[in-house]
Short mmCIF file of C-alpha atoms in Angstrom, two decimals:
data_model
loop_
_atom_site.label_atom_id
_atom_site.label_comp_id
_atom_site.label_asym_id
_atom_site.label_seq_id
_atom_site.Cartn_x
_atom_site.Cartn_y
_atom_site.Cartn_z
CA UNK A 174 97.83 99.59 84.58
CA UNK A 175 96.03 96.23 84.95
CA UNK A 176 93.45 95.99 87.74
CA UNK A 177 91.31 93.05 88.78
CA UNK A 178 88.72 92.93 91.54
CA UNK A 179 87.26 89.75 92.98
CA UNK A 180 84.98 90.14 95.98
CA UNK A 181 86.95 91.99 98.68
CA UNK A 182 90.30 91.53 96.89
CA UNK A 183 91.74 94.09 94.48
CA UNK A 184 94.95 93.45 92.54
CA UNK A 185 96.72 95.91 90.25
CA UNK A 186 100.14 96.47 88.69
CA UNK A 187 101.45 99.75 90.12
CA UNK A 188 105.04 99.93 88.88
CA UNK A 189 107.18 98.42 86.15
CA UNK A 190 106.32 95.91 83.45
CA UNK A 191 107.57 92.67 81.98
CA UNK A 192 110.05 94.78 80.00
CA UNK A 193 111.58 96.19 83.22
CA UNK A 194 113.65 94.50 85.90
CA UNK A 195 110.74 94.73 88.31
CA UNK A 196 106.98 94.40 88.07
CA UNK A 197 105.21 95.45 91.27
CA UNK A 198 101.72 94.37 92.20
CA UNK A 199 99.50 95.99 94.82
CA UNK A 200 96.99 93.63 96.42
CA UNK A 201 94.33 94.93 98.82
CA UNK A 202 92.25 92.45 100.80
CA UNK A 203 89.62 92.92 103.48
CA UNK A 204 87.33 90.72 105.53
CA UNK A 205 88.19 87.95 107.95
CA UNK A 206 91.78 86.82 108.41
CA UNK A 207 90.83 83.51 106.80
CA UNK A 208 89.52 85.31 103.72
CA UNK A 209 92.71 87.36 103.51
CA UNK A 210 94.82 84.21 103.84
CA UNK A 211 92.89 82.53 101.05
CA UNK A 212 93.44 85.56 98.79
CA UNK A 213 97.18 85.57 99.50
CA UNK A 214 97.46 81.85 98.75
CA UNK A 215 95.71 82.27 95.43
CA UNK A 216 97.99 85.19 94.54
CA UNK A 217 101.11 83.20 95.51
CA UNK A 218 99.96 80.28 93.39
CA UNK A 219 99.36 82.44 90.30
CA UNK A 220 102.60 84.47 90.60
CA UNK A 221 105.15 82.12 92.16
CA UNK A 222 103.64 78.74 91.36
CA UNK A 223 103.33 78.08 95.09
CA UNK A 224 101.89 74.83 96.40
CA UNK A 225 101.87 73.34 99.92
CA UNK A 226 105.01 71.50 100.98
CA UNK A 227 104.61 68.13 102.78
CA UNK A 228 105.76 68.50 106.36
CA UNK A 229 107.78 65.31 106.74
CA UNK A 230 107.39 65.69 110.52
CA UNK A 231 103.82 66.00 111.74
CA UNK A 232 104.90 66.46 115.35
CA UNK A 233 106.85 69.58 114.38
CA UNK A 234 104.03 70.82 112.15
CA UNK A 235 101.49 70.34 114.95
CA UNK A 236 103.68 72.26 117.39
CA UNK A 237 104.03 75.11 114.88
CA UNK A 238 100.28 75.26 114.31
CA UNK A 239 99.55 75.35 118.04
CA UNK A 240 102.23 78.00 118.64
CA UNK A 241 100.60 80.24 116.04
CA UNK A 242 97.17 79.63 117.56
CA UNK A 243 98.39 80.71 121.01
CA UNK A 244 100.77 83.51 120.07
CA UNK A 245 99.79 84.85 116.64
CA UNK A 246 96.09 84.11 116.12
CA UNK A 247 95.89 86.39 113.08
CA UNK A 248 98.42 84.24 111.20
CA UNK A 249 96.74 81.08 112.47
CA UNK A 250 93.43 82.24 110.98
CA UNK A 251 95.07 83.22 107.68
CA UNK A 252 96.60 79.75 107.45
CA UNK A 253 93.13 78.28 107.72
CA UNK A 254 92.25 80.31 104.63
CA UNK A 255 95.42 79.12 102.90
CA UNK A 256 94.42 75.52 103.64
CA UNK A 257 91.00 76.13 102.15
CA UNK A 258 92.55 77.60 98.98
CA UNK A 259 94.93 74.63 98.73
CA UNK A 260 92.20 72.07 99.37
CA UNK A 261 93.92 70.45 102.36
CA UNK A 262 93.01 69.81 105.99
CA UNK A 263 94.83 72.41 108.10
CA UNK A 264 94.65 70.39 111.32
CA UNK A 265 95.99 67.21 109.71
CA UNK A 266 99.47 68.82 109.85
CA UNK A 267 100.46 67.08 106.62
CA UNK A 268 101.59 70.28 104.84
CA UNK A 269 103.43 73.49 105.62
CA UNK A 270 101.00 76.22 104.60
CA UNK A 271 103.05 79.32 105.34
CA UNK A 272 105.99 80.47 103.26
CA UNK A 273 103.86 81.68 100.33
CA UNK A 274 106.83 82.11 98.05
CA UNK A 275 109.12 80.64 95.46
CA UNK A 276 112.41 82.09 96.75
CA UNK A 277 114.15 82.72 100.12
CA UNK A 278 114.33 85.97 102.07
CA UNK A 279 117.05 88.37 103.26
CA UNK A 280 118.51 91.75 102.39
CA UNK A 281 121.40 94.16 102.84
CA UNK A 282 119.89 97.64 103.31
CA UNK A 283 120.17 100.87 105.27
CA UNK A 284 117.51 102.42 107.50
CA UNK A 285 117.00 105.38 109.84
CA UNK A 286 114.32 106.52 112.28
CA UNK A 287 113.85 110.24 113.05
CA UNK A 288 111.64 111.21 116.04
CA UNK A 289 109.01 113.96 115.66
CA UNK A 290 111.07 116.54 117.54
CA UNK A 291 113.87 116.34 114.98
CA UNK A 292 111.79 116.75 111.80
CA UNK A 293 110.47 119.83 110.04
CA UNK A 294 107.05 118.20 109.77
CA UNK A 295 106.88 117.36 113.47
CA UNK A 296 106.18 113.78 112.42
CA UNK A 297 108.13 110.62 113.17
CA UNK A 298 109.81 109.39 109.96
CA UNK A 299 111.38 106.05 109.13
CA UNK A 300 113.31 105.66 105.90
CA UNK A 301 115.02 102.69 104.31
CA UNK A 302 116.87 101.54 101.23
CA UNK A 303 116.13 97.94 100.33
CA UNK A 304 119.38 96.67 98.82
CA UNK A 305 119.41 93.22 97.29
CA UNK A 306 120.97 91.08 94.59
CA UNK A 307 119.71 91.25 91.02
CA UNK A 308 120.53 87.58 90.41
CA UNK A 309 118.62 84.31 90.49
CA UNK A 310 118.44 82.21 93.64
CA UNK A 311 120.95 79.66 92.31
CA UNK A 312 123.50 82.31 91.35
CA UNK A 313 123.20 84.10 94.70
CA UNK A 314 123.63 80.96 96.80
CA UNK A 315 126.58 79.86 94.67
CA UNK A 316 128.22 83.25 95.13
CA UNK A 317 127.70 83.14 98.91
CA UNK A 318 129.36 79.72 98.91
CA UNK A 319 132.31 81.01 96.88
CA UNK A 320 131.27 79.36 93.61
CA UNK A 321 129.94 80.57 90.28
CA UNK A 322 127.09 79.25 88.17
CA UNK A 323 125.50 80.44 84.99
CA UNK A 324 122.75 82.87 85.96
CA UNK A 325 119.89 81.59 83.83
CA UNK A 326 117.02 81.76 86.30
CA UNK A 327 114.63 84.65 86.98
CA UNK A 328 115.88 87.32 89.42
CA UNK A 329 114.76 86.62 92.98
CA UNK A 330 113.56 90.18 93.58
CA UNK A 331 111.81 90.87 90.28
CA UNK A 332 108.21 90.40 91.46
CA UNK A 333 107.65 92.20 94.78
CA UNK A 334 104.25 93.00 96.24
CA UNK A 335 102.69 95.84 98.16
CA UNK A 336 100.05 94.21 100.36
CA UNK A 337 97.27 96.11 102.10
CA UNK A 338 95.11 94.22 104.59
CA UNK A 339 92.02 95.52 106.35
CA UNK A 340 90.93 92.64 108.62
CA UNK A 341 87.71 92.55 110.61
CA UNK A 342 89.55 91.73 113.84
CA UNK A 343 92.85 93.58 113.81
CA UNK A 344 94.78 96.64 112.66
CA UNK A 345 94.97 97.59 109.01
CA UNK A 346 98.46 97.14 107.59
CA UNK A 347 100.32 98.06 104.44
CA UNK A 348 103.65 96.43 103.69
CA UNK A 349 106.19 95.46 101.04
CA UNK A 350 107.39 91.93 100.49
CA UNK A 351 110.07 90.86 98.06
CA UNK A 352 108.85 87.30 97.78
CA UNK A 353 106.87 85.96 100.77
CA UNK A 354 103.21 86.92 100.75
CA UNK A 355 102.79 85.90 104.40
CA UNK A 356 105.86 87.82 105.58
CA UNK A 357 107.29 91.23 104.79
CA UNK A 358 110.44 93.27 104.46
CA UNK A 359 108.85 96.42 105.90
CA UNK A 360 105.47 97.86 106.71
CA UNK A 361 103.28 100.13 108.84
CA UNK A 362 100.01 99.55 110.66
CA UNK A 363 97.07 101.81 111.48
CA UNK A 364 98.53 102.57 114.93
CA UNK A 365 101.60 104.19 113.36
CA UNK A 366 104.00 101.34 114.17
CA UNK A 367 106.57 100.64 111.43
CA UNK A 368 109.09 97.79 111.07
CA UNK A 369 111.94 97.15 108.60
CA UNK A 370 114.28 94.14 108.41
CA UNK A 371 117.94 94.13 107.35
CA UNK A 372 120.79 91.63 107.16
CA UNK A 373 122.41 91.73 110.61
CA UNK A 374 126.01 90.74 109.81
CA UNK A 375 126.86 91.26 106.16
CA UNK A 376 130.49 90.21 106.57
CA UNK A 377 129.50 86.71 107.59
CA UNK A 378 126.35 86.22 105.50
CA UNK A 379 125.93 82.79 103.94
CA UNK A 380 123.19 80.76 102.32
CA UNK A 381 120.51 79.61 104.78
CA UNK A 382 120.69 76.03 105.95
CA UNK A 383 118.33 73.51 104.38
CA UNK A 384 115.89 72.71 107.17
CA UNK A 385 112.18 72.49 107.87
CA UNK A 386 110.41 75.57 109.25
CA UNK A 387 110.73 75.64 113.02
CA UNK A 388 108.34 76.49 115.83
CA UNK A 389 108.04 80.25 116.30
CA UNK A 390 108.73 83.22 114.03
CA UNK A 391 110.83 82.93 110.88
CA UNK A 392 112.91 85.96 109.88
CA UNK A 393 110.47 87.42 107.36
CA UNK A 394 107.45 86.63 109.57
CA UNK A 395 108.68 88.72 112.49
CA UNK A 396 107.78 92.16 111.03
CA UNK A 397 104.32 90.93 110.05
CA UNK A 398 103.83 89.51 113.55
CA UNK A 399 104.58 92.91 115.09
CA UNK A 400 102.30 94.77 112.67
CA UNK A 401 99.44 92.37 113.42
CA UNK A 402 99.78 92.33 117.20
CA UNK A 403 101.38 95.59 118.41
CA UNK A 404 100.35 99.24 118.60
CA UNK A 405 103.55 100.79 119.98
CA UNK A 406 107.27 100.30 120.49
CA UNK A 407 106.64 99.17 124.07
CA UNK A 408 104.20 96.52 122.80
CA UNK A 409 106.80 95.39 120.26
CA UNK A 410 109.58 95.04 122.85
CA UNK A 411 107.39 92.90 125.07
CA UNK A 412 106.20 90.79 122.15
CA UNK A 413 109.73 90.08 120.91
CA UNK A 414 111.06 89.20 124.35
CA UNK A 415 108.20 86.74 124.71
CA UNK A 416 108.32 85.18 121.22
CA UNK A 417 110.26 82.17 119.97
CA UNK A 418 112.35 83.09 116.89
CA UNK A 419 114.66 81.38 114.39
CA UNK A 420 116.64 82.36 111.29
CA UNK A 421 118.07 79.11 109.79
CA UNK A 422 121.48 80.66 109.33
CA UNK A 423 120.62 84.07 107.85
CA UNK A 424 120.45 86.42 110.88
CA UNK A 425 118.51 89.65 110.44
CA UNK A 426 117.97 92.65 112.64
CA UNK A 427 114.98 94.97 112.75
CA UNK A 428 114.33 98.69 113.11
CA UNK A 429 111.02 99.32 114.90
CA UNK A 430 109.55 102.80 115.45
CA UNK A 431 106.23 104.39 116.32
CA UNK A 432 104.50 107.75 115.93
CA UNK A 433 105.27 108.86 119.50
CA UNK A 434 109.02 109.19 118.95
CA UNK A 435 110.12 105.82 120.32
CA UNK A 436 112.29 103.41 118.34
CA UNK A 437 114.68 100.50 118.81
CA UNK A 438 116.74 97.98 116.90
CA UNK A 439 116.17 94.31 117.75
CA UNK A 440 119.12 91.94 117.39
CA UNK A 441 120.02 88.40 118.40
CA UNK A 442 123.61 87.33 118.82
CA UNK A 443 125.08 84.05 117.51
CA UNK A 444 124.35 82.37 120.85
CA UNK A 445 120.72 83.46 120.87
CA UNK A 446 121.30 86.42 123.22
CA UNK A 447 118.80 89.23 122.61
CA UNK A 448 119.57 92.94 122.40
CA UNK A 449 117.49 96.13 122.28
CA UNK A 450 119.38 99.22 121.07
CA UNK A 451 117.76 102.64 121.53
CA UNK A 452 118.75 106.28 121.01
CA UNK A 453 117.64 109.65 122.35
CA UNK A 454 117.59 111.01 118.80
CA UNK A 455 117.77 109.49 115.34
CA UNK A 456 118.50 105.77 115.18
CA UNK A 457 120.35 104.31 112.19
CA UNK A 458 121.09 100.74 111.15
CA UNK A 459 122.87 99.09 108.22
CA UNK A 460 124.40 95.59 108.08
CA UNK A 461 126.55 95.16 111.16
CA UNK A 462 125.44 94.34 114.69
CA UNK A 463 124.84 97.52 116.67
CA UNK A 464 125.25 95.87 120.06
CA UNK A 465 128.80 94.93 119.06
CA UNK A 466 129.57 98.36 117.59
CA UNK A 467 127.86 100.92 119.84
CA UNK A 468 130.30 103.79 119.14
CA UNK A 469 130.15 105.27 115.64
CA UNK A 470 133.57 106.86 116.14
CA UNK A 471 135.11 103.42 116.73
CA UNK A 472 133.63 101.62 113.73
CA UNK A 473 136.17 99.60 111.73
CA UNK A 474 136.92 100.18 108.08
CA UNK A 475 135.00 98.21 105.49
CA UNK A 476 136.43 95.16 103.78
CA UNK A 477 135.46 93.12 100.70
CA UNK A 478 132.73 91.28 102.60
CA UNK A 479 131.10 94.11 104.59
CA UNK A 480 129.30 95.69 101.61
CA UNK A 481 130.14 99.20 102.83
CA UNK A 482 128.04 98.73 105.96
CA UNK A 483 130.31 100.91 108.12
CA UNK A 484 130.64 103.63 105.52
CA UNK A 485 126.90 103.73 104.92
CA UNK A 486 126.27 103.89 108.65
CA UNK A 487 128.69 106.80 109.15
CA UNK A 488 127.11 108.73 106.28
CA UNK A 489 123.53 108.09 107.39
CA UNK A 490 124.33 108.79 111.05
CA UNK A 491 125.94 112.08 110.11
CA UNK A 492 123.09 113.24 107.89
CA UNK A 493 120.36 112.42 110.44
CA UNK A 494 122.10 113.96 113.43
CA UNK A 495 120.59 117.43 112.95
CA UNK A 496 117.38 118.92 111.59
CA UNK A 497 115.60 116.48 109.31
CA UNK A 498 112.68 116.43 106.93
CA UNK A 499 111.08 113.88 104.65
CA UNK A 500 112.85 115.47 101.68
CA UNK A 501 116.22 115.42 103.43
CA UNK A 502 115.71 111.81 104.53
CA UNK A 503 115.13 110.82 100.93
CA UNK A 504 118.29 112.67 99.90
CA UNK A 505 120.29 110.96 102.67
CA UNK A 506 119.15 107.52 101.56
CA UNK A 507 119.91 108.33 97.93
CA UNK A 508 123.46 109.32 98.91
CA UNK A 509 124.19 105.75 100.01
CA UNK A 510 122.19 103.71 97.54
CA UNK A 511 123.85 100.95 95.52
CA UNK A 512 124.50 101.37 91.82
CA UNK A 513 126.93 99.57 89.50
CA UNK A 514 129.91 101.68 90.56
CA UNK A 515 129.34 101.41 94.31
CA UNK A 516 128.23 97.76 94.41
CA UNK A 517 131.28 96.37 92.60
CA UNK A 518 132.05 93.44 92.65
CA UNK A 519 128.56 92.36 93.79
CA UNK A 520 125.39 92.47 91.64
CA UNK A 521 123.54 94.53 94.26
CA UNK A 522 121.22 97.47 93.66
CA UNK A 523 118.90 99.56 95.82
CA UNK A 524 115.66 97.95 94.70
CA UNK A 525 113.37 100.37 96.46
CA UNK A 526 113.46 103.35 98.79
CA UNK A 527 110.70 103.89 101.32
CA UNK A 528 109.91 106.77 103.66
CA UNK A 529 107.26 106.16 106.31
CA UNK A 530 105.36 109.07 107.87
CA UNK A 531 104.12 107.47 111.07
CA UNK A 532 101.63 110.21 111.96
CA UNK A 533 100.05 109.80 108.53
CA UNK A 534 100.38 105.97 108.62
CA UNK A 535 101.80 106.29 105.12
CA UNK A 536 104.49 104.52 103.12
CA UNK A 537 106.02 106.34 100.11
CA UNK A 538 108.12 104.14 97.83
CA UNK A 539 109.79 104.13 94.44
CA UNK A 540 110.92 100.91 92.77
CA UNK A 541 113.98 99.97 90.68
CA UNK A 542 113.13 99.37 87.02
CA UNK A 543 116.62 98.98 85.55
CA UNK A 544 119.66 101.01 84.63
CA UNK A 545 121.31 102.37 81.51
CA UNK A 546 124.15 104.70 80.65
CA UNK A 547 122.40 107.52 82.52
CA UNK A 548 122.17 105.52 85.74
CA UNK A 549 119.47 103.84 87.81
CA UNK A 550 115.85 104.04 86.67
CA UNK A 551 113.05 104.14 89.24
CA UNK A 552 109.29 104.34 89.13
CA UNK A 553 107.51 107.44 90.31
CA UNK A 554 107.09 107.52 94.06
CA UNK A 555 103.88 105.82 95.16
CA UNK A 556 102.06 106.52 98.43
CA UNK A 557 100.20 103.79 100.38
CA UNK A 558 98.39 104.14 103.70
CA UNK A 559 97.32 101.79 106.49
CA UNK A 560 93.81 102.84 107.48
CA UNK A 561 90.48 101.19 108.12
#
């Protein structure tokens, strides 16, 4: 294990190696939001080769900066640190300073929330499989467009991060990101609020449109926004109803739960209509829109484009309908994970499995390292917490 410490930033390799499909880094940063932003920018530059992108439209860039200042001051302050690391003037609006990545976002996935009253531990649990393509960006986008290209680039999901932040002026968070160090795929904060994102409509997924970042929250920023600014499900509902959001053609939906037993799925329809789906018991989500398919008994059969979303939902819904435990939740997620046999004809695998214990503010995850004749290989399960 390689560990480096610089000031208030600690970086270490916690799973995998260059000989495996995946190499996972854990970065912990504390201090002001600006200091954390500077650390993330330096990490993105060393891992992804990130550099600021010229805005091309300073009016749009100025509106984005002011929106963050008013609505997400934590991100605004981190961007000031990013600007410092990049050696540019943040308020000149000449560069986009968020999107600390080299590749785009999105996922398939399955997730379930179990309230405290339904679990053996008496704790709220949220579990998820992160299912994604093992290809390069070029190969994935070509496949989504119905074409084929030689897959010679590095896999998009091969260098994920676990990021732990302990800011001076906000809740501690721990999260996983596949590729964007200023966004996340899932995470938990010190209040016991957890969020996970998933592709919302797998049957109609396509490559995102080529456009500048817009004013408001991008898809992978939304979970981080909630973790930074909310302490409960009720906070999160109000924040989402009040926030401007955009997806650039790759719609996602989000499972949000807290330690009290409350949870909901947040979705936006093709026309921008917003939907909150709740449940009295366990709440499951895969890759079809729940507000269009509210009755599990009436779900359609899967087709070549649905990536088994309906089948996975039926299985997960059935396994979480009774008594649950952290062990059983892991088993339920493993029952529906993607391997070579199940994913055919798509190069999709379950790249990690996470179980959140929201009373403990913990995130337990194992990561995909590869596969051989014996099946999928994963790292040992690692436990991370969000505490000051």
